[in-house]
Coordinates of C-alpha atoms in Angstrom, one line a residue:
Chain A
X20 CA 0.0 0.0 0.0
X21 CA 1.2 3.6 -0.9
X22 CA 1.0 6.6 1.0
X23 CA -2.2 8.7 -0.6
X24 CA -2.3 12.3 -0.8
X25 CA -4.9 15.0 -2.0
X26 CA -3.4 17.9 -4.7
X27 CA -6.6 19.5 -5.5
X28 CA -9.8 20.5 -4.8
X29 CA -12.8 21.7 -6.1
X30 CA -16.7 22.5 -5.0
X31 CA -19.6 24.8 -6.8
X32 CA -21.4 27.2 -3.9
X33 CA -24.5 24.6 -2.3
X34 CA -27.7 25.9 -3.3
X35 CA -31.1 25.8 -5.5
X36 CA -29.4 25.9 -8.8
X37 CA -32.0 26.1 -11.4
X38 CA -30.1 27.1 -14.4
X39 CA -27.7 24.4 -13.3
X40 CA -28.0 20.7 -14.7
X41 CA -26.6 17.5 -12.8
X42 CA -23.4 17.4 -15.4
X43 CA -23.0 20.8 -15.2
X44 CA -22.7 21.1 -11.6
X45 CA -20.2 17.9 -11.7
X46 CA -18.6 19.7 -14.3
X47 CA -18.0 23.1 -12.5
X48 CA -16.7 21.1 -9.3
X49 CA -14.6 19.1 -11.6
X50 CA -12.8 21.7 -13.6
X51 CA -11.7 23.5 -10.6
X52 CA -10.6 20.9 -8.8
X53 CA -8.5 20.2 -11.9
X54 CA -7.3 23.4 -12.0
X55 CA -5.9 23.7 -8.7
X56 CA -4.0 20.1 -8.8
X57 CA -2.7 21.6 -12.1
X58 CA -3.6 18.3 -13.9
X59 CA -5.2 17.5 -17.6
X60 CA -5.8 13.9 -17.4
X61 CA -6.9 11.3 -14.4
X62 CA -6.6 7.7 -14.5
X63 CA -10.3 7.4 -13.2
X64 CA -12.9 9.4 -11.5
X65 CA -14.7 7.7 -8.7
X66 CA -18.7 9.9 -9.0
X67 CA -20.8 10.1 -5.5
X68 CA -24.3 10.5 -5.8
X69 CA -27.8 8.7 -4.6
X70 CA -30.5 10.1 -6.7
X71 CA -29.4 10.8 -10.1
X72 CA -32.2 7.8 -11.0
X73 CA -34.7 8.7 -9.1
X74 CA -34.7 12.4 -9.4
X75 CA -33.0 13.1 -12.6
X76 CA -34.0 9.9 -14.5
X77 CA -30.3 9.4 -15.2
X78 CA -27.9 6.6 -14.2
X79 CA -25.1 5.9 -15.5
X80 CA -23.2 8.8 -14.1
X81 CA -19.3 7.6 -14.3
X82 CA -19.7 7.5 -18.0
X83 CA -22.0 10.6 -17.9
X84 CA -19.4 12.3 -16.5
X85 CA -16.4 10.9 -17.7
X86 CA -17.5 12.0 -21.1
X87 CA -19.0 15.3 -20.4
X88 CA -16.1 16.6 -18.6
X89 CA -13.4 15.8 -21.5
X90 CA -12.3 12.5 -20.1
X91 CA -13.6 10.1 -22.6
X92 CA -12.1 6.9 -22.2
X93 CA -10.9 6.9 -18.2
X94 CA -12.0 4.4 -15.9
X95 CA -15.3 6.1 -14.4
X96 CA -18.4 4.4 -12.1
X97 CA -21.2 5.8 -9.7
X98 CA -20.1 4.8 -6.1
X99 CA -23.8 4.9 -4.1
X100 CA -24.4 5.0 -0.3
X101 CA -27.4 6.8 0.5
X102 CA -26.0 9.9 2.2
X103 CA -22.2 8.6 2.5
X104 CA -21.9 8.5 -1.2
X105 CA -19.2 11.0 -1.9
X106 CA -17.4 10.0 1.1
X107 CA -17.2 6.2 -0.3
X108 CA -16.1 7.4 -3.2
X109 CA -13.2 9.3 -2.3
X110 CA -12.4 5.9 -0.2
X111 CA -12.7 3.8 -3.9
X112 CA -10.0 7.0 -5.3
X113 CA -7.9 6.3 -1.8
X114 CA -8.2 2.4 -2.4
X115 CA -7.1 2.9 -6.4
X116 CA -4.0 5.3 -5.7
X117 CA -2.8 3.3 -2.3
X118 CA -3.0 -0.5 -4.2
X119 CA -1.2 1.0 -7.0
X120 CA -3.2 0.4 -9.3
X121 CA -4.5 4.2 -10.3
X122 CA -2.1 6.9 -10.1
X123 CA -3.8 10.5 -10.4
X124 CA -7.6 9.6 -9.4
X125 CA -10.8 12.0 -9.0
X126 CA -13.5 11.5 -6.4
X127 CA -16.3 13.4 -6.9
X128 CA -19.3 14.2 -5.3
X129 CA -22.5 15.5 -7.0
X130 CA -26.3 15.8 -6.1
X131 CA -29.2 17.4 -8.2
X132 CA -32.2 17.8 -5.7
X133 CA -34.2 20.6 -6.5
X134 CA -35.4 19.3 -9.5
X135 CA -38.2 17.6 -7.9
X136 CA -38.8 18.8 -4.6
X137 CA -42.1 17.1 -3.6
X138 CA -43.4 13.8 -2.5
X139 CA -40.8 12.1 -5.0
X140 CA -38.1 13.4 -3.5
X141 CA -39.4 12.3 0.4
X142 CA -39.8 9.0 -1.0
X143 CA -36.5 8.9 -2.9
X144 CA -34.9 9.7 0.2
X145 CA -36.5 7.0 1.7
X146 CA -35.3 4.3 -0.4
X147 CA -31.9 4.8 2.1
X148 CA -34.1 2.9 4.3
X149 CA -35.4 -0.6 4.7
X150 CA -38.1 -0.6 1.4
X151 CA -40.1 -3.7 2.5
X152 CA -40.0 -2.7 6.4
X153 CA -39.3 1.0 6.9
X154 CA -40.8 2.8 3.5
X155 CA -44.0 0.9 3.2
X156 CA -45.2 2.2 6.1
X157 CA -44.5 5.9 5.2
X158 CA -41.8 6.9 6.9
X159 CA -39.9 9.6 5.8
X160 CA -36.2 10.0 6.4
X161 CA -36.9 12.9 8.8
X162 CA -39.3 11.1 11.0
X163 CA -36.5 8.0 11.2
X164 CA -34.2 10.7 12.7
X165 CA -37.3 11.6 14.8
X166 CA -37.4 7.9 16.3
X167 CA -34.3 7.7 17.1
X168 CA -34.3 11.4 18.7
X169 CA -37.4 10.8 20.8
X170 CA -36.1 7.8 22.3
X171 CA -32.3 9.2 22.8
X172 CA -34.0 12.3 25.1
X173 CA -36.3 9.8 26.8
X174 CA -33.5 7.7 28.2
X175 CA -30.7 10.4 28.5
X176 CA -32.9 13.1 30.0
X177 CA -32.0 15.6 27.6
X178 CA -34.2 18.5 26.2
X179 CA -34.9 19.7 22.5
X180 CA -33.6 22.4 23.8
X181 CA -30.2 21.0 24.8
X182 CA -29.9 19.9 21.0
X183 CA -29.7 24.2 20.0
X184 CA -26.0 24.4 20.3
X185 CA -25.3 22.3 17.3
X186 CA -26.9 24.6 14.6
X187 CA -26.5 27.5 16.4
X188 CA -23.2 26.5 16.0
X189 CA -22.9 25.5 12.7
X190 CA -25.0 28.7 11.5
X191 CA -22.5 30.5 13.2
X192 CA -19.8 29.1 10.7
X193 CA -21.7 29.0 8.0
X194 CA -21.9 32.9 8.0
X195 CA -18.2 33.0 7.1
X196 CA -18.3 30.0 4.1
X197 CA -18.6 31.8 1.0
X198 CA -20.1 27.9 -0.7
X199 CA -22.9 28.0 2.3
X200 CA -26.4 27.7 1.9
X201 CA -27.2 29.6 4.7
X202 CA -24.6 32.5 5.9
X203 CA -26.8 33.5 9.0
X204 CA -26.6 33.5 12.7
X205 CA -29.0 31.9 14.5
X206 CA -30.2 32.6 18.1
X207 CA -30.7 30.2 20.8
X208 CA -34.1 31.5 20.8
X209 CA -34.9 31.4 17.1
X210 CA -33.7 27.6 17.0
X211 CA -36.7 27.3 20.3
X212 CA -39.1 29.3 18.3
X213 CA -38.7 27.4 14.9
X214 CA -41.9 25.2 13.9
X215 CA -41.6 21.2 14.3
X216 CA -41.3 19.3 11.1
X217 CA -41.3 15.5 12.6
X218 CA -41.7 16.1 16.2
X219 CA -39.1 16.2 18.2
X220 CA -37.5 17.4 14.9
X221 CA -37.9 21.4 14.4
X222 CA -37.1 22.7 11.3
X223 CA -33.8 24.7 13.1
X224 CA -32.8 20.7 13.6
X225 CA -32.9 19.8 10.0
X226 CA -30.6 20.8 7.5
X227 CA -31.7 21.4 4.1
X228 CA -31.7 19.8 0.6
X229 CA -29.7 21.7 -1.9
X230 CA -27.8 20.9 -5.5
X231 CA -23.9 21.0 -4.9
X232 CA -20.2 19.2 -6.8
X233 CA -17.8 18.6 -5.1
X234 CA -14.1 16.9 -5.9
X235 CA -10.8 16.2 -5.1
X236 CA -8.0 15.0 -6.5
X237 CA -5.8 12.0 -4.9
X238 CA -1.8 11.1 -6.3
X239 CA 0.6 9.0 -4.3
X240 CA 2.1 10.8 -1.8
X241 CA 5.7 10.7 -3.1
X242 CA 4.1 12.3 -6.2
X243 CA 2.4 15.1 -4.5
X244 CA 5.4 17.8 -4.6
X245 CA 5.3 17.8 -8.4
X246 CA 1.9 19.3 -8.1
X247 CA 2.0 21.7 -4.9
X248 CA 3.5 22.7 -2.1
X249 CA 0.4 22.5 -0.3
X250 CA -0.5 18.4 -0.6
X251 CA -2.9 17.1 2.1
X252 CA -2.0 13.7 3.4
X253 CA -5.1 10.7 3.9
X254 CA -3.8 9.2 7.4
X255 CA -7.0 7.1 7.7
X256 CA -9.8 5.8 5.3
X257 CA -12.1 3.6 7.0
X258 CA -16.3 2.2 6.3
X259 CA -18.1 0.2 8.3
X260 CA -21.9 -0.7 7.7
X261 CA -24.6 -1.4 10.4
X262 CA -28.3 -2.9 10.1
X263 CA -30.1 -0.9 7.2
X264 CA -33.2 -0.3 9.4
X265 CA -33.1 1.0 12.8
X266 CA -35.4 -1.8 14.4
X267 CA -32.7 -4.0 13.5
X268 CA -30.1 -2.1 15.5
X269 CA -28.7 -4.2 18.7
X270 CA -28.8 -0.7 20.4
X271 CA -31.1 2.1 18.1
X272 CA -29.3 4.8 19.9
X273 CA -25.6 3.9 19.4
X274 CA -24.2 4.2 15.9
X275 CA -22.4 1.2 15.7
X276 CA -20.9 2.0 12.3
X277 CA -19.5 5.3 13.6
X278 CA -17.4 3.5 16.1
X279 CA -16.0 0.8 14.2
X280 CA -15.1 3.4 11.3
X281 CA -13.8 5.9 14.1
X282 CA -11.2 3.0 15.9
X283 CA -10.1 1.5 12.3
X284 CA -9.1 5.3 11.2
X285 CA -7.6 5.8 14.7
X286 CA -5.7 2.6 14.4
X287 CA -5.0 3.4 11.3
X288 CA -3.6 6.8 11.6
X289 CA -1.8 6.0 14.9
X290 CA -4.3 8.5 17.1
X291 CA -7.3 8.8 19.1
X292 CA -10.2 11.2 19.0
X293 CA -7.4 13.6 22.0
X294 CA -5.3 14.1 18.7
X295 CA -7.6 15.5 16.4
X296 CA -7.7 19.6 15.6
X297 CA -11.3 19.2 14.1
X298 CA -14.2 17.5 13.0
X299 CA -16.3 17.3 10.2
X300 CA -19.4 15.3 11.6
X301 CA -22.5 14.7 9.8
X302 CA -25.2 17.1 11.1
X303 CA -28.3 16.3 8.9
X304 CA -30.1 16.4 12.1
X305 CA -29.2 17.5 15.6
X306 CA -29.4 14.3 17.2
X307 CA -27.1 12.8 14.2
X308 CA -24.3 15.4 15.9
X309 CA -24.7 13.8 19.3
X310 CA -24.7 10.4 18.4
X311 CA -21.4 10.4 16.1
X312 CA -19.5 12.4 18.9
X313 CA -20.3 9.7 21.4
X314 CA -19.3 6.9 18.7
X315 CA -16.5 8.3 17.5
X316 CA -15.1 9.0 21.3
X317 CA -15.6 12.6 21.6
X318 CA -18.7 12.3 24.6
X319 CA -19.6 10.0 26.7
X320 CA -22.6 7.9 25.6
X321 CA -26.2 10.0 26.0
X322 CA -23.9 13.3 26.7
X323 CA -23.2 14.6 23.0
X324 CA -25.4 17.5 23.5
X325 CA -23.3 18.3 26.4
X326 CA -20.6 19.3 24.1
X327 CA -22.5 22.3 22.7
X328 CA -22.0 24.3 26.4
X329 CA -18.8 26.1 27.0
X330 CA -18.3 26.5 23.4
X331 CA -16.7 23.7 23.1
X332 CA -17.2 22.5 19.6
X333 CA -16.9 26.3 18.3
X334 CA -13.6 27.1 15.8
X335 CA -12.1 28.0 19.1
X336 CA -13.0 25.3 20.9
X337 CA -11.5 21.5 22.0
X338 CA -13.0 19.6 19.3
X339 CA -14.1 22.6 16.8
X340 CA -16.9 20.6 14.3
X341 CA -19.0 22.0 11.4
X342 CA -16.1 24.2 11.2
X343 CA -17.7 25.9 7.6
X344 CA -21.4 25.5 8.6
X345 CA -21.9 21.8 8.4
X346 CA -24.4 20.2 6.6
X347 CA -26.9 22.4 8.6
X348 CA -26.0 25.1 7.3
X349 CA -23.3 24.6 4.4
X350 CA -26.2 22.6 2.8
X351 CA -26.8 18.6 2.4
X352 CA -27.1 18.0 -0.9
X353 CA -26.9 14.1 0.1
X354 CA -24.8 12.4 -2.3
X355 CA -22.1 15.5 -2.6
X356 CA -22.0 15.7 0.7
X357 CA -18.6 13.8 1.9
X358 CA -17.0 15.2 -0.5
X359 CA -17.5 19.0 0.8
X360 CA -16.4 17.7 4.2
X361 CA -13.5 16.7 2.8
X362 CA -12.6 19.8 0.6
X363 CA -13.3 22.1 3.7
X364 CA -10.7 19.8 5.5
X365 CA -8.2 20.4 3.3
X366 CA -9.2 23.6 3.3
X367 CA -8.5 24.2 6.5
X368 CA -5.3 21.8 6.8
X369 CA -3.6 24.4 4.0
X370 CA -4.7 27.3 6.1
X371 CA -7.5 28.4 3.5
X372 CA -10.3 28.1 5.8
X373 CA -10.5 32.7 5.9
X374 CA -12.9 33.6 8.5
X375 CA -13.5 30.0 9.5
X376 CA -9.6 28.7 10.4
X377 CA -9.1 26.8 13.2
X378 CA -5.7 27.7 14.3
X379 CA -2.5 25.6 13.8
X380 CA -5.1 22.7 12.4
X381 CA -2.9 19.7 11.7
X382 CA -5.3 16.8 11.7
X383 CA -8.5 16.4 10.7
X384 CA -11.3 14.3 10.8
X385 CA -14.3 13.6 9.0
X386 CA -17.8 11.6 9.2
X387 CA -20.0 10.9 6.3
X388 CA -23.1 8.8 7.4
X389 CA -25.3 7.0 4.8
X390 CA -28.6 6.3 5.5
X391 CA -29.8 6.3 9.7
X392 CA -26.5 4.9 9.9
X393 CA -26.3 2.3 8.0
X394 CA -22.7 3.1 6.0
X395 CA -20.4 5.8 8.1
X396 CA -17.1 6.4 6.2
X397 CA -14.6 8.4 8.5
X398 CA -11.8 9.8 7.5
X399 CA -8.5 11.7 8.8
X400 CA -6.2 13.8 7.1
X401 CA -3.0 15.6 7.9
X402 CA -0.8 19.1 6.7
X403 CA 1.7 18.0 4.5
X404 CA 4.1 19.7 5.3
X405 CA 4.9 18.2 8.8
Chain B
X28 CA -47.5 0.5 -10.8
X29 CA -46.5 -2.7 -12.8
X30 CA -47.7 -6.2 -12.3
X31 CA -44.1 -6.9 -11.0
X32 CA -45.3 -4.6 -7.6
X33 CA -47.8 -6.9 -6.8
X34 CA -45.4 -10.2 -6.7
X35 CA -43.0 -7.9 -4.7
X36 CA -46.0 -7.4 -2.1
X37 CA -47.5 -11.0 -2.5
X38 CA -44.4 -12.5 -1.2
X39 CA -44.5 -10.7 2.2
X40 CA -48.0 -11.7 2.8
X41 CA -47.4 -13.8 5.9
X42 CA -45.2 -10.7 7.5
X43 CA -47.9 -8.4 6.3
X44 CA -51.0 -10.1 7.8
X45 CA -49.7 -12.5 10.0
X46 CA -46.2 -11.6 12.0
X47 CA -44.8 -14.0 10.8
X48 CA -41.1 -14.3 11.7
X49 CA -38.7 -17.0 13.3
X50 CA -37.3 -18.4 16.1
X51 CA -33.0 -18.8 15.9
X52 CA -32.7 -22.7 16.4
X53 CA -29.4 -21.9 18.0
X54 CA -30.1 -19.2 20.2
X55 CA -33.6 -18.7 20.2
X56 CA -33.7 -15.8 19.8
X57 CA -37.0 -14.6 18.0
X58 CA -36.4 -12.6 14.7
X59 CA -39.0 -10.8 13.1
X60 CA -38.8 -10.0 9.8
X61 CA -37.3 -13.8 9.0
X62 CA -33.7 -13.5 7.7
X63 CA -31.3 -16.5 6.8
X64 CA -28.8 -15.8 9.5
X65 CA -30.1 -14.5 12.8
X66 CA -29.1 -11.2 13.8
X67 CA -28.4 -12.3 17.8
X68 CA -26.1 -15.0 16.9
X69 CA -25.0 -14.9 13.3
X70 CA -25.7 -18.4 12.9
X71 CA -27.9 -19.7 9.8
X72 CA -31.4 -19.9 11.2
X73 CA -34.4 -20.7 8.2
X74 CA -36.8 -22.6 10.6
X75 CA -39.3 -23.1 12.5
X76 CA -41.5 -20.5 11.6
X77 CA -43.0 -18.2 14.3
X78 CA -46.3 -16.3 14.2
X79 CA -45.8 -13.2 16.8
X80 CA -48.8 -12.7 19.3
X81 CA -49.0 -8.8 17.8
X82 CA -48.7 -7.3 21.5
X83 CA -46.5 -4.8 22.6
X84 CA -45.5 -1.1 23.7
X85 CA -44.6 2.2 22.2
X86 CA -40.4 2.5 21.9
X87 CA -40.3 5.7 20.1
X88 CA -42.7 7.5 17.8
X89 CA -43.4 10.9 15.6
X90 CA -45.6 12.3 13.5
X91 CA -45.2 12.3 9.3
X92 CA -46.6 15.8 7.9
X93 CA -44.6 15.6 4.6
X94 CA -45.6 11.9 3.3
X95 CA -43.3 10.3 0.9
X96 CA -44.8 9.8 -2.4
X97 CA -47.9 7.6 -2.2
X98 CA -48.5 8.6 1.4
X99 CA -50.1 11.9 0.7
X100 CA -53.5 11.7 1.6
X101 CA -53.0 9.6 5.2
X102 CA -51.0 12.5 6.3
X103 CA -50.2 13.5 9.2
X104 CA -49.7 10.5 10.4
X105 CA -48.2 8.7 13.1
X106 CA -45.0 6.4 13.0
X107 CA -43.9 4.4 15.7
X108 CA -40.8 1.8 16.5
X109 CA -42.9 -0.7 18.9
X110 CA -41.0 -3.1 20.9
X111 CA -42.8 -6.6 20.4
X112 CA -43.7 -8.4 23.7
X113 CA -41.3 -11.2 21.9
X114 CA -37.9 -9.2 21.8
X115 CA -37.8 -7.6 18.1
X116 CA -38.5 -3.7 17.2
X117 CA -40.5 -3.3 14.3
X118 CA -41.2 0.0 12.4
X119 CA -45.2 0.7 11.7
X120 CA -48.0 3.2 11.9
X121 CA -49.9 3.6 14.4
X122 CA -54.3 3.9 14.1
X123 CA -57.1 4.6 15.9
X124 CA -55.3 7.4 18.1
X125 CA -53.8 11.1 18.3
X126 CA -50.5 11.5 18.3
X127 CA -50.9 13.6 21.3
X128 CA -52.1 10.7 23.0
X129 CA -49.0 8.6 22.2
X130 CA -46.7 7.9 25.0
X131 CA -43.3 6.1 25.6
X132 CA -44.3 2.7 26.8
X133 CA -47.8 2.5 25.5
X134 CA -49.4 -0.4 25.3
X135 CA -50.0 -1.6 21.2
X136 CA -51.4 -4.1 19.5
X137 CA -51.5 -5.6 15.7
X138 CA -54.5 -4.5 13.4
X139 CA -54.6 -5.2 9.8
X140 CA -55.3 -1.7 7.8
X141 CA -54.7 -0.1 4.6
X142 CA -50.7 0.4 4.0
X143 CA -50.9 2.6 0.4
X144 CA -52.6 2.5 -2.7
X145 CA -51.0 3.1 -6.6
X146 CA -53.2 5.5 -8.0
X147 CA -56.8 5.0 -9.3
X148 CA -56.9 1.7 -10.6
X149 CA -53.5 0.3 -8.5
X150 CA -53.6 -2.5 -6.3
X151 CA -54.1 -1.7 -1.9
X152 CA -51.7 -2.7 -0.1
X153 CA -52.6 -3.7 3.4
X154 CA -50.6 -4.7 6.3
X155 CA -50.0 -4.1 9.6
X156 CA -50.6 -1.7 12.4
X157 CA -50.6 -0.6 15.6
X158 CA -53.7 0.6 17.8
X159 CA -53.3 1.1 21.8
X160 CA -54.2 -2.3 23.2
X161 CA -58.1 -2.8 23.6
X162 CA -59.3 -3.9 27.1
X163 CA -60.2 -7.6 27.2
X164 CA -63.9 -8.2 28.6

């Protein structure tokens, strides 16, 4: 296995794009990530996404893109995992470049939701759950977040209230991320205020379905000098699955996936969660925040939320997450999604991160969680330069 | 809705209507829905089958106000995980009550209703729910 490192990257601004297509969006992400590795051609490109089928009545999206983007001919294949899409794609680029096999290798991560926004799209996002089990019976991805969150306040004791700090915090970053969906503050009290969309769930809980691309692009590490000065190393690249439905779940409120993905990429890496500068965790819902903190070592089981007090998880804070808004409120648009965690990690490991830096950053972790935690991806990088 | 939807339905018929799940010949565990390799011990367990008594409580539940596609007119809605007096969790809706009325711990019990329909002339699909448990005279 080689030594992996990342040489560029590339993202569009996360928002309702209406004038934008699905290729075009990949394309934009794709041709600026090219541009800053300083690269022409790419063995393959690895393409997260969920709902190209579904939403944009396209499959076929390696090709697609491969094609579209001037590539004809590369290697190129649709890696899908419900929400950790992007993020197990970047981990088929890592696996390419590490084995040898691949030498200059694109992830990308793309996601065109706005082009149906109704019922379809509810039930699209649904098919991340268990179809015969979960679906049929109506559930919507929000209200499987809402089960779990119910439950987790009922046996922990804990509030909705308690649950604020997360996208306060995360609004709070977003207001500096020039790609954000949202670049607003919220109050405390706005986040109380906020209507409920599956109870517990208010809408300040949620974060919200955009379009967004984003790439990077992976070399061996030995390689990375003849691109920049500014290479990002992959110390850990780890995915672990758990049941696909949450009834099946030995323990509903424990994501089982997060910790065995957290200690491989902590084994891996030669760490533990008291090493890391800042992590990008997968905040589609509140109660997603506090469960991967407590799986990936962070909290103490039923005590994420406590995390939020003291500013704790702020930029400067001990474990600084969502450090460019988070999904909350950078945007979610679900399959892209891993892959904008990433890019903001290297983002900040090169010092890029403007009002959002989080000083001397020199590992970082990410989460990308598929489904109600049925595929968690977790990742660590480190600056370069050290 | 394609004739191929109905065989995917038709072949969970004894889930559906009945409960039907297993019991792990090596642990015994009781597994509902029936898999090939039970999810307490890992080992391969196809037989006997096992027909759930239907009873038992409220783990978790919300309320759907933005249905998936298909779902539309039932909403709102209520969603529940209930924790079978048998061991497993199962995912289902819950009937004949308020979601205001819903509590933690609840006492629930299996009733066949009305799952989704495909349009005008699609098939009903019916399977099963949850109402709180009816007093016994």
């Amino acid at each position: 296995m080689r030594d992996v490192s990342i040489i560029g990257i590339g993202q569009t601004p996360v928002g309702e794009h209406w004038d934008k297509s699905l290729r075009h969006l990949a394309f934009d992400a794709l041709v600026a990530a090219k541009r800053d590795a300083g690269i022409e051609r790419a063995d393959a490109i690895y393409v997260g996404n969920m709902l190209s089928g579904e939403i944009s009545g396209q499959a076929h999206l390696g090709a697609l893109i491969a094609d579209f983007a001037g590539l004809r001919g590369i290697e190129a294949i649709k890696v899908e995992a419900a929400c950790a899409s992007a993020a197990a794609a970047f981990r088929q680029a890592y696996i390419g470049v590490a084995s040898g096999l691949q030498n200059i290798v694109i992830a990308l991560g793309v996601e065109k939701m706005t082009d149906d926004v109704g019922s379809k799209l509810t039930a699209g996002l649904a098919s991340a759950a268990d179809a015969d089990y979960e679906a049929i019976h109506g559930v919507s991805f929000v209200a499987l977040n809402a089960l779990i969150m119910r439950r987790y306040m009922h046996e922990y004791r804990v509030t909705h209230e308690d649950f604020a700090g997360f996208s306060v915090n995360a609004h709070a970053n977003g207001a500096g991320n020039p790609n954000a969906m949202f670049r607003r503050p919220i109050s405390k009290e706005a986040f109380i205020r906020s209507g409920m969309v599956a109870d517990p769930i208010g809408l300040l809980d949620a974060s919200p379905m955009a379009d967004g691309a984003a790439a990077a692009i992976l070399c061996p590490a030995e390689q990375a000098r003849e691109f920049t000065d500014n290479a990002v190393r992959i110390k850990a690249s780890a995915l672990a699955t758990d049941s696909l439905s949450i009834h099946d779940r030995r323990d509903p409120l424990w994501l089982q996936a997060a910790e065995d993905s957290a200690k491989h990429a902590y084994r891996q890496a030669g760490v533990g969660p008291q090493d890391i500068d800042f992590f990008e965790l997968h905040d589609a819902f509140t109660i997603m925040s506090a469960l991967s903190l407590e799986a990936a070592g962070f909290a103490e089981r039923g005590k994420g939320t406590w995390l939020t007090g003291d500013g704790e998880i702020s930029l400067e804070g001990k474990i600084p997450i969502t450090t460019r808004g988070g999904l909350k409120a950078r945007g979610h648009p679900v399959g892209a999604t891993g892959l904008y965690q990433i890019v903001e990690a290297v983002q900040q490991l090169r010092g890029e991160a403007g009002a959002n830096q989080v000083a001397n950053a020199r590992l970082g972790m990410t989460q990308n969680i598929g489904g109600s935690g049925a595929t968690i991806v977790t990742h660590i990088f480190e600056r370069a330069d050290l | 809705m394609s004739t191929t939807e109905i065989a995917r339905h038709w072949r969970l018929k004894a889930q559906r209507y009945q409960l039907v799940g297993e019991v792990c010949p090596h642990c015994n565990g009781k597994i509902f829905p029936p898999r090939d390799v039970c999810p307490h011990c890992a080992e391969e367990a196809t037989q006997p089958p096992f027909r759930f008594s239907g009873k038992g409580e409220v783990y978790s539940y919300t309320t759907v106000h933005n249905p998936p596609e298909g779902y539309e007119e039932s909403a709102p809605y209520t969603v529940a995980l209930v924790k079978l007096a048998e061991g497993p969790l199962i995912t289902a809706q819950l009937t004949d009550v308020a979601n205001s009325e819903v509590e933690i711990g609840m006492p629930v019990e299996m009733v066949t209703r009305k799952l989704r329909s495909y349009g005008e002339e699609g098939l009903i699909i019916y399977g099963y729910k949850f109402r709180p448990q009816l007093a016994r005279i």
